[in-house]
Amino acid sequence: MKNIKTIALLAMFTLSFGQLKSQDLDTSMIVNGVCGMCERVIEKAAKIEGVSKAEWDSETKILLLSYDSTKVSLMKINKSVAASGYDTEYVTASDEAYNKLHGCCHYRDPKIVKDHESEKKSKKK
Amino acid sequence: MKFLSILLCLIAQIAFGQISGTVKGIEGNQETPLPGASVFWEGTDIGTTTDAKGKYSIERSPKSNRLKVSFIGFSSQTKIVISRKGTMNFTLKEDGQKLNEVELIGRVDASTVDLKSPELTYKIDSKELRKAACCNLSESFETNASVDVSFADAVTGTKHIEMLGLAGRYALIQRENIPFARGINASTGFTYIPGPFVESIQLTKGLSSVMNGYESITGQINVEFLKPENAPKLFLNVFGNEGGRMEGNVVSAFTLNEKTSSEILAHYSNTPIVNDHNSDGFADMPIGGEINISNKWHFGRDGKGWEGQIGATAIRDIKKGGQVDFVKEQNPSDSVWGYSSTGRRFEVFGKAGYVFANNLNRSLGLIFSANYHDREATFGSRNYLGEQSGFYFNSIFQDIIGNTNHRFKTGLSVQGDDISEVYISSPLSSLAFNSNRTEIVPGAYFEYTYNPNPKLTMVAGLRGDYNSFFKKAFLTPRANVKYDINENSTLRIGGGRGQRTANPIIEHIHAMATGRLLNFNGISNITPEVAWNSGLGWSQKINILGKEFQFNLDGFYTYFENQLVVDSDFDPSTIYFLYRSDSRSLSLFSQLDFEIIKNLDMRLAYKFLKSEENYLEGLRQVYLVPKNRAFANLSYSTESKWKFDFTLNWFGEKRLPDSDQHAANIQIPDVSPSFVTANVQVNKEFKNGLEVFLGSDNVFNFQQTSSPIINSQNPYSNTFDTNYAWGPIFGRNIYLGLYYSLK
């Protein structure tokens, strides 16, 4: 038990130390999307160099980010997400990128959004 | 809702910028900016309109994240916007098309009723046209139950169309808004439009706008060819069938500069093989071929000032049919009955339009064409020569009165025809008929459209024309009303007058393919055919268990004040040509379209036709028009671009010309039995622009049970008659072919 505690403490120390060193910032922003497929694409697009965490929730549309502000800017992450076809709070995706998304990911279309909502409801039942 | 409130809370805390973008509309295949479209945040009164270039810019609203764009005549579109600033472009589709289903499920919604149009108009696009791969415009209607196509006789291979229970000559057939299949071209017009040239067809049932003239009675068919600015660089089509018909089409489009593009359309078809599947000694179909070449130029399509197009068409066709010996042998003896025909058509045409850059509701269009057409034909010992020189001019000025609730179209038109028809029976030269007619018809029209709200559209048109041949002026009033009860149901009502001058022989060329005397005494005084048509239509969308059913019901009634009637009942050895009044036709039509399961679409239709002509013995059903007619089409398409299409046609009993006065051994029943034919086709599209198809007409191999020809053993007797073709003569006909487009 003692050993484990020591290791845990050590690990926590190392992690926080590491964090301090690389000056990771935690932030969140809104990215529009509708489904699990969107989630994978958004998170992959957001995880560019310097981003240690990118977690997007399809319900709240919030993308939680941890990134190293010395290596990457928030705008650069926005642009990368937008280039993958998703509108973010600060940058809109181009029509070309948006149109390349799979039909079920067309989050700008209220009908698609409604379809996904009713899908979720029926799953809950 | 949870997401929305969280989102709004978050957004509300931040500063807002502008959302801007461009609004475009798709008309046909072209995207054009839409000026004056309204752009607003749904649920708020914050909105703006687009400028002359279709651009807008709107303040980001904290109250709504749904940006809606609407424009009259187009389906409105909403986009969910979460960004604080940025670009959102909209591309609106014309009303009546279903953006989501087409794009997202890949469903082929290829033939739909145009919900926007005050007239009952079906749009048939190239997807639908490819369901029936062979060959020309007459076959294009095989997957559309509104128009029926059947052989005119058992010799010439000419196909007749029928609309609202009346022959195709009572419909206005236009090629890119220029009258096409009229005069001498009435019987060949459909075969002179190769299917692969066609981009889309608009089929209007009932009377169409007075803008297009006074001639249409049952409807209007307008065919749009592939356009130089968006046709593929190279488009190829080849086709071959079991009967020996071979066909090739090439379309090539090229752009010279931003303002000029051109296109060449070429067609060649040939049937070298003689078939006689029913062993009556007569070829089932004539042999021979057709060459058809068009060249078109489009100028200045940048949305301002003048734009225009000019073009020319040349067509030549040669046919040979009749008794097999006549077709096969170089120098057949005189006792062999043969049919031969050559046709030539030359045409130049053009259009010019002026776009008023600062007033987009105003426009001016000019249309002109000139044509020469001749046809020489021999039927046994009978000779026919038809010749026509014609011209056409129409102008269309459109504007609004005060606001867009009141629109009008007005213009001047002139149509001229110099038509001569000569018929000579060679050994008995006394039996001759000669009809010469030079007719110049200047006219003017005015059409007013009242559109007080999106639900109601009323169109009232009037035109006055003067016919130089009859030395008489006449009025053509027409009106149409469309009312949307709600977003799922639409009612239409319309009616008016139509008038045309008949060209007796070419419109009844099948009467030449007999040995009967032709009696023209009743038409020695030419009078115009005059008819009144009225119609009611109801379109309804029904949602049952999340599935959409589209239901259409319409009824039309046509009454003839004067009609050229051809009577084959009265005397078995004579065919009478007469002008008669009181002919009438009632047509009831219902159609249901729905998706059975994903990508499997079904269309069911039923038609009732009580089409009666006032023959010598009084009102009787028109020959070969079935009273009852049903239709079913199943089409299935897969994500991997396979398409399967199956069509069932059921024809009720058709009345045949009376034959009870003939000798008993050559008599034919008064009515044909009811029968079913089926067509199947499979298409596969590949990524490199190649599409191949394999199909079969009449897959159940149904053949007409009674002889299509009376007294086929004695073709030079006066009872010989080939007008009893009520069903397929050939039987099953397998075909295959391909399309290739190089973008």
Short mmCIF file of N, CA and C in Angstrom, two decimals, chain A residues 4-120:
data_model
loop_
_atom_site.label_atom_id
_atom_site.label_comp_id
_atom_site.label_asym_id
_atom_site.label_seq_id
_atom_site.Cartn_x
_atom_site.Cartn_y
_atom_site.Cartn_z
N ILE A 4 2.35 1.92 -3.33
CA ILE A 4 1.42 2.47 -4.32
C ILE A 4 1.21 3.95 -4.09
N LYS A 5 1.02 4.32 -2.81
CA LYS A 5 0.81 5.73 -2.48
C LYS A 5 1.98 6.58 -2.96
N THR A 6 3.17 6.08 -2.72
CA THR A 6 4.37 6.82 -3.12
C THR A 6 4.38 7.03 -4.63
N ILE A 7 4.07 5.92 -5.32
CA ILE A 7 4.07 6.02 -6.79
C ILE A 7 3.05 7.04 -7.25
N ALA A 8 1.86 6.98 -6.65
CA ALA A 8 0.79 7.90 -7.04
C ALA A 8 1.20 9.33 -6.80
N LEU A 9 1.75 9.58 -5.64
CA LEU A 9 2.20 10.93 -5.31
C LEU A 9 3.24 11.41 -6.31
N LEU A 10 4.19 10.50 -6.54
CA LEU A 10 5.25 10.81 -7.49
C LEU A 10 4.68 11.17 -8.86
N ALA A 11 3.75 10.31 -9.28
CA ALA A 11 3.13 10.53 -10.59
C ALA A 11 2.44 11.87 -10.64
N MET A 12 1.64 12.18 -9.60
CA MET A 12 0.92 13.45 -9.55
C MET A 12 1.88 14.61 -9.61
N PHE A 13 2.95 14.48 -8.85
CA PHE A 13 3.95 15.53 -8.81
C PHE A 13 4.56 15.76 -10.21
N THR A 14 4.94 14.63 -10.80
CA THR A 14 5.54 14.71 -12.12
C THR A 14 4.59 15.38 -13.11
N LEU A 15 3.29 14.93 -13.04
CA LEU A 15 2.31 15.46 -13.98
C LEU A 15 2.13 16.96 -13.81
N SER A 16 1.95 17.39 -12.54
CA SER A 16 1.71 18.81 -12.31
C SER A 16 2.95 19.62 -12.66
N PHE A 17 4.08 19.02 -12.37
CA PHE A 17 5.34 19.69 -12.69
C PHE A 17 5.46 19.87 -14.21
N GLY A 18 5.17 18.75 -14.88
CA GLY A 18 5.20 18.78 -16.34
C GLY A 18 4.28 19.85 -16.88
N GLN A 19 3.09 19.90 -16.29
CA GLN A 19 2.11 20.88 -16.75
C GLN A 19 2.63 22.29 -16.57
N LEU A 20 3.16 22.55 -15.45
CA LEU A 20 3.68 23.89 -15.18
C LEU A 20 4.75 24.26 -16.19
N LYS A 21 5.55 23.25 -16.46
CA LYS A 21 6.67 23.49 -17.33
C LYS A 21 6.22 23.85 -18.75
N SER A 22 5.23 23.07 -19.27
CA SER A 22 4.85 23.31 -20.65
C SER A 22 3.72 24.33 -20.76
N GLN A 23 3.28 24.90 -19.68
CA GLN A 23 2.27 25.95 -19.63
C GLN A 23 0.99 25.59 -20.38
N ASP A 24 0.44 24.40 -20.09
CA ASP A 24 -0.80 24.01 -20.75
C ASP A 24 -1.96 24.86 -20.28
N LEU A 25 -2.79 25.30 -21.28
CA LEU A 25 -3.97 26.07 -20.95
C LEU A 25 -5.20 25.20 -21.14
N ASP A 26 -6.16 25.32 -20.21
CA ASP A 26 -7.44 24.63 -20.39
C ASP A 26 -8.46 25.65 -20.84
N THR A 27 -9.20 25.28 -21.90
CA THR A 27 -10.26 26.18 -22.34
C THR A 27 -11.36 25.36 -23.00
N SER A 28 -12.42 26.01 -23.35
CA SER A 28 -13.48 25.31 -24.08
C SER A 28 -14.04 26.24 -25.14
N MET A 29 -14.56 25.64 -26.18
CA MET A 29 -15.25 26.45 -27.19
C MET A 29 -16.32 25.59 -27.85
N ILE A 30 -17.19 26.27 -28.60
CA ILE A 30 -18.30 25.55 -29.20
C ILE A 30 -17.91 25.12 -30.62
N VAL A 31 -18.19 23.87 -30.91
CA VAL A 31 -18.02 23.37 -32.28
C VAL A 31 -19.31 22.67 -32.65
N ASN A 32 -19.87 23.02 -33.78
CA ASN A 32 -21.14 22.40 -34.15
C ASN A 32 -20.90 21.02 -34.78
N GLY A 33 -21.81 20.11 -34.49
CA GLY A 33 -21.70 18.75 -34.99
C GLY A 33 -22.87 17.98 -34.45
N VAL A 34 -23.08 16.75 -34.94
CA VAL A 34 -24.27 16.04 -34.51
C VAL A 34 -24.08 14.63 -33.96
N CYS A 35 -23.02 13.97 -34.36
CA CYS A 35 -23.02 12.54 -34.05
C CYS A 35 -21.63 12.03 -33.65
N GLY A 36 -21.57 10.74 -33.45
CA GLY A 36 -20.31 10.11 -33.06
C GLY A 36 -19.23 10.24 -34.12
N MET A 37 -19.69 10.22 -35.37
CA MET A 37 -18.71 10.37 -36.45
C MET A 37 -18.10 11.78 -36.39
N CYS A 38 -18.96 12.77 -36.12
CA CYS A 38 -18.50 14.15 -35.99
C CYS A 38 -17.47 14.23 -34.86
N GLU A 39 -17.77 13.54 -33.76
CA GLU A 39 -16.91 13.59 -32.58
C GLU A 39 -15.49 13.15 -32.95
N ARG A 40 -15.40 12.03 -33.67
CA ARG A 40 -14.08 11.53 -34.04
C ARG A 40 -13.32 12.54 -34.91
N VAL A 41 -14.05 13.09 -35.92
CA VAL A 41 -13.40 14.01 -36.85
C VAL A 41 -12.95 15.28 -36.13
N ILE A 42 -13.84 15.83 -35.30
CA ILE A 42 -13.53 17.08 -34.61
C ILE A 42 -12.31 16.89 -33.69
N GLU A 43 -12.37 15.81 -32.91
CA GLU A 43 -11.28 15.60 -31.95
C GLU A 43 -9.95 15.36 -32.65
N LYS A 44 -10.01 14.63 -33.75
CA LYS A 44 -8.79 14.36 -34.49
C LYS A 44 -8.22 15.66 -35.07
N ALA A 45 -9.16 16.50 -35.61
CA ALA A 45 -8.73 17.75 -36.23
C ALA A 45 -8.18 18.72 -35.19
N ALA A 46 -8.72 18.66 -33.97
CA ALA A 46 -8.29 19.61 -32.93
C ALA A 46 -6.94 19.21 -32.35
N LYS A 47 -6.63 17.90 -32.39
CA LYS A 47 -5.39 17.43 -31.77
C LYS A 47 -4.20 17.65 -32.69
N ILE A 48 -3.92 18.92 -32.97
CA ILE A 48 -2.72 19.22 -33.74
C ILE A 48 -1.57 19.35 -32.75
N GLU A 49 -0.40 19.56 -33.22
CA GLU A 49 0.78 19.62 -32.35
C GLU A 49 0.61 20.70 -31.29
N GLY A 50 0.83 20.35 -30.06
CA GLY A 50 0.69 21.31 -28.98
C GLY A 50 -0.61 21.15 -28.22
N VAL A 51 -1.52 20.35 -28.77
CA VAL A 51 -2.80 20.14 -28.10
C VAL A 51 -2.72 18.80 -27.37
N SER A 52 -2.92 18.83 -26.04
CA SER A 52 -2.80 17.59 -25.29
C SER A 52 -4.16 16.95 -25.05
N LYS A 53 -5.20 17.75 -25.12
CA LYS A 53 -6.53 17.17 -24.88
C LYS A 53 -7.55 17.85 -25.76
N ALA A 54 -8.39 17.05 -26.38
CA ALA A 54 -9.50 17.59 -27.15
C ALA A 54 -10.67 16.64 -26.99
N GLU A 55 -11.68 17.08 -26.23
CA GLU A 55 -12.84 16.21 -25.99
C GLU A 55 -14.10 16.97 -26.33
N TRP A 56 -14.84 16.39 -27.28
CA TRP A 56 -16.05 17.10 -27.75
C TRP A 56 -17.28 16.31 -27.36
N ASP A 57 -18.31 17.00 -26.96
CA ASP A 57 -19.55 16.36 -26.55
C ASP A 57 -20.66 16.74 -27.52
N SER A 58 -21.31 15.72 -28.09
CA SER A 58 -22.31 16.03 -29.13
C SER A 58 -23.56 16.67 -28.54
N GLU A 59 -23.80 16.46 -27.25
CA GLU A 59 -25.00 17.04 -26.62
C GLU A 59 -24.82 18.54 -26.37
N THR A 60 -23.70 18.88 -25.77
CA THR A 60 -23.48 20.29 -25.41
C THR A 60 -22.76 21.07 -26.50
N LYS A 61 -22.18 20.38 -27.48
CA LYS A 61 -21.39 20.98 -28.56
C LYS A 61 -20.10 21.64 -28.05
N ILE A 62 -19.72 21.32 -26.82
CA ILE A 62 -18.54 21.97 -26.25
C ILE A 62 -17.30 21.10 -26.46
N LEU A 63 -16.26 21.75 -26.95
CA LEU A 63 -14.97 21.09 -27.14
C LEU A 63 -14.06 21.55 -26.01
N LEU A 64 -13.68 20.60 -25.16
CA LEU A 64 -12.77 20.92 -24.06
C LEU A 64 -11.34 20.76 -24.57
N LEU A 65 -10.53 21.77 -24.34
CA LEU A 65 -9.18 21.76 -24.89
C LEU A 65 -8.13 21.98 -23.81
N SER A 66 -7.00 21.29 -23.94
CA SER A 66 -5.79 21.65 -23.20
C SER A 66 -4.71 21.81 -24.23
N TYR A 67 -4.06 22.95 -24.24
CA TYR A 67 -3.04 23.14 -25.27
C TYR A 67 -1.90 24.01 -24.75
N ASP A 68 -0.78 23.87 -25.38
CA ASP A 68 0.43 24.59 -25.00
C ASP A 68 0.47 25.89 -25.80
N SER A 69 0.25 26.99 -25.11
CA SER A 69 0.09 28.26 -25.83
C SER A 69 1.40 28.75 -26.44
N THR A 70 2.51 28.12 -26.05
CA THR A 70 3.77 28.53 -26.68
C THR A 70 3.94 27.84 -28.03
N LYS A 71 3.21 26.72 -28.17
CA LYS A 71 3.37 25.96 -29.41
C LYS A 71 2.25 26.22 -30.42
N VAL A 72 1.06 26.51 -29.92
CA VAL A 72 -0.10 26.60 -30.82
C VAL A 72 -1.06 27.67 -30.30
N SER A 73 -1.71 28.34 -31.24
CA SER A 73 -2.68 29.36 -30.83
C SER A 73 -4.08 28.79 -30.93
N LEU A 74 -4.99 29.39 -30.20
CA LEU A 74 -6.38 28.95 -30.22
C LEU A 74 -6.94 29.07 -31.64
N MET A 75 -6.51 30.14 -32.35
CA MET A 75 -7.00 30.37 -33.71
C MET A 75 -6.57 29.23 -34.63
N LYS A 76 -5.34 28.73 -34.39
CA LYS A 76 -4.83 27.66 -35.24
C LYS A 76 -5.67 26.39 -35.03
N ILE A 77 -6.06 26.14 -33.81
CA ILE A 77 -6.91 24.98 -33.54
C ILE A 77 -8.26 25.17 -34.20
N ASN A 78 -8.81 26.39 -34.09
CA ASN A 78 -10.08 26.71 -34.74
C ASN A 78 -10.02 26.45 -36.23
N LYS A 79 -8.93 26.92 -36.82
CA LYS A 79 -8.82 26.77 -38.27
C LYS A 79 -8.71 25.31 -38.68
N SER A 80 -8.00 24.54 -37.88
CA SER A 80 -7.85 23.12 -38.19
C SER A 80 -9.20 22.40 -38.11
N VAL A 81 -9.99 22.76 -37.09
CA VAL A 81 -11.30 22.12 -36.94
C VAL A 81 -12.20 22.54 -38.11
N ALA A 82 -12.14 23.84 -38.44
CA ALA A 82 -12.98 24.35 -39.54
C ALA A 82 -12.58 23.69 -40.86
N ALA A 83 -11.27 23.45 -41.04
CA ALA A 83 -10.80 22.83 -42.28
C ALA A 83 -11.33 21.40 -42.42
N SER A 84 -11.62 20.77 -41.27
CA SER A 84 -12.18 19.42 -41.35
C SER A 84 -13.67 19.45 -41.67
N GLY A 85 -14.23 20.66 -41.76
CA GLY A 85 -15.62 20.77 -42.18
C GLY A 85 -16.58 21.23 -41.09
N TYR A 86 -16.05 21.53 -39.91
CA TYR A 86 -16.94 21.90 -38.80
C TYR A 86 -16.83 23.38 -38.44
N ASP A 87 -18.00 24.01 -38.24
CA ASP A 87 -18.04 25.40 -37.80
C ASP A 87 -17.64 25.47 -36.33
N THR A 88 -16.76 26.39 -36.02
CA THR A 88 -16.43 26.62 -34.62
C THR A 88 -16.95 27.99 -34.24
N GLU A 89 -16.76 28.30 -32.96
CA GLU A 89 -17.25 29.57 -32.47
C GLU A 89 -16.61 30.75 -33.23
N TYR A 90 -15.39 30.57 -33.67
CA TYR A 90 -14.66 31.71 -34.23
C TYR A 90 -14.47 31.63 -35.74
N VAL A 91 -14.57 30.42 -36.29
CA VAL A 91 -14.31 30.25 -37.72
C VAL A 91 -15.40 29.37 -38.34
N THR A 92 -15.89 29.80 -39.51
CA THR A 92 -16.85 28.94 -40.21
C THR A 92 -16.11 28.09 -41.24
N ALA A 93 -16.60 26.88 -41.41
CA ALA A 93 -15.99 25.97 -42.39
C ALA A 93 -16.36 26.41 -43.80
N SER A 94 -15.49 26.14 -44.74
CA SER A 94 -15.82 26.47 -46.13
C SER A 94 -16.88 25.49 -46.64
N ASP A 95 -17.60 25.94 -47.68
CA ASP A 95 -18.64 25.08 -48.24
C ASP A 95 -18.07 23.76 -48.74
N GLU A 96 -16.87 23.84 -49.33
CA GLU A 96 -16.25 22.62 -49.88
C GLU A 96 -16.02 21.61 -48.77
N ALA A 97 -15.42 22.10 -47.66
CA ALA A 97 -15.12 21.20 -46.55
C ALA A 97 -16.40 20.64 -45.95
N TYR A 98 -17.40 21.51 -45.81
CA TYR A 98 -18.67 21.08 -45.22
C TYR A 98 -19.34 20.01 -46.09
N ASN A 99 -19.33 20.28 -47.40
CA ASN A 99 -20.00 19.34 -48.31
C ASN A 99 -19.32 17.99 -48.39
N LYS A 100 -18.03 17.95 -48.01
CA LYS A 100 -17.31 16.68 -48.03
C LYS A 100 -17.72 15.77 -46.88
N LEU A 101 -18.34 16.35 -45.86
CA LEU A 101 -18.74 15.52 -44.71
C LEU A 101 -19.77 14.51 -45.14
N HIS A 102 -19.84 13.43 -44.40
CA HIS A 102 -20.87 12.43 -44.65
C HIS A 102 -22.25 13.08 -44.46
N GLY A 103 -23.22 12.62 -45.25
CA GLY A 103 -24.57 13.20 -45.22
C GLY A 103 -25.14 13.31 -43.82
N CYS A 104 -24.90 12.33 -42.97
CA CYS A 104 -25.50 12.34 -41.64
C CYS A 104 -24.82 13.35 -40.72
N CYS A 105 -23.70 13.93 -41.16
CA CYS A 105 -22.99 14.91 -40.34
C CYS A 105 -23.34 16.34 -40.71
N HIS A 106 -24.30 16.53 -41.61
CA HIS A 106 -24.60 17.90 -42.05
C HIS A 106 -25.36 18.67 -40.96
N TYR A 107 -24.58 19.11 -40.00
CA TYR A 107 -25.10 19.70 -38.77
C TYR A 107 -25.77 21.06 -38.99
N ARG A 108 -25.54 21.67 -40.17
CA ARG A 108 -26.19 22.96 -40.40
C ARG A 108 -27.66 22.78 -40.76
N ASP A 109 -28.00 21.57 -41.14
CA ASP A 109 -29.35 21.29 -41.62
C ASP A 109 -30.26 20.90 -40.46
N PRO A 110 -31.28 21.72 -40.18
CA PRO A 110 -32.16 21.43 -39.02
C PRO A 110 -32.81 20.05 -39.09
N LYS A 111 -33.05 19.57 -40.32
CA LYS A 111 -33.70 18.26 -40.45
C LYS A 111 -32.79 17.14 -39.95
N ILE A 112 -31.50 17.27 -40.28
CA ILE A 112 -30.53 16.26 -39.83
C ILE A 112 -30.44 16.29 -38.31
N VAL A 113 -30.41 17.51 -37.76
CA VAL A 113 -30.31 17.66 -36.31
C VAL A 113 -31.50 16.99 -35.64
N LYS A 114 -32.68 17.22 -36.23
CA LYS A 114 -33.90 16.64 -35.68
C LYS A 114 -33.85 15.10 -35.73
N ASP A 115 -33.36 14.59 -36.87
CA ASP A 115 -33.24 13.14 -37.01
C ASP A 115 -32.36 12.55 -35.91
N HIS A 116 -31.22 13.24 -35.65
CA HIS A 116 -30.31 12.73 -34.62
C HIS A 116 -30.94 12.80 -33.24
N GLU A 117 -31.71 13.88 -33.01
CA GLU A 117 -32.36 14.02 -31.70
C GLU A 117 -33.37 12.91 -31.47
N SER A 118 -34.19 12.63 -32.53
CA SER A 118 -35.20 11.58 -32.35
C SER A 118 -34.53 10.21 -32.21
N GLU A 119 -33.37 10.05 -32.85
CA GLU A 119 -32.62 8.81 -32.72
C GLU A 119 -32.18 8.60 -31.27
N LYS A 120 -31.68 9.69 -30.70
CA LYS A 120 -31.20 9.60 -29.31
C LYS A 120 -32.35 9.29 -28.37
#
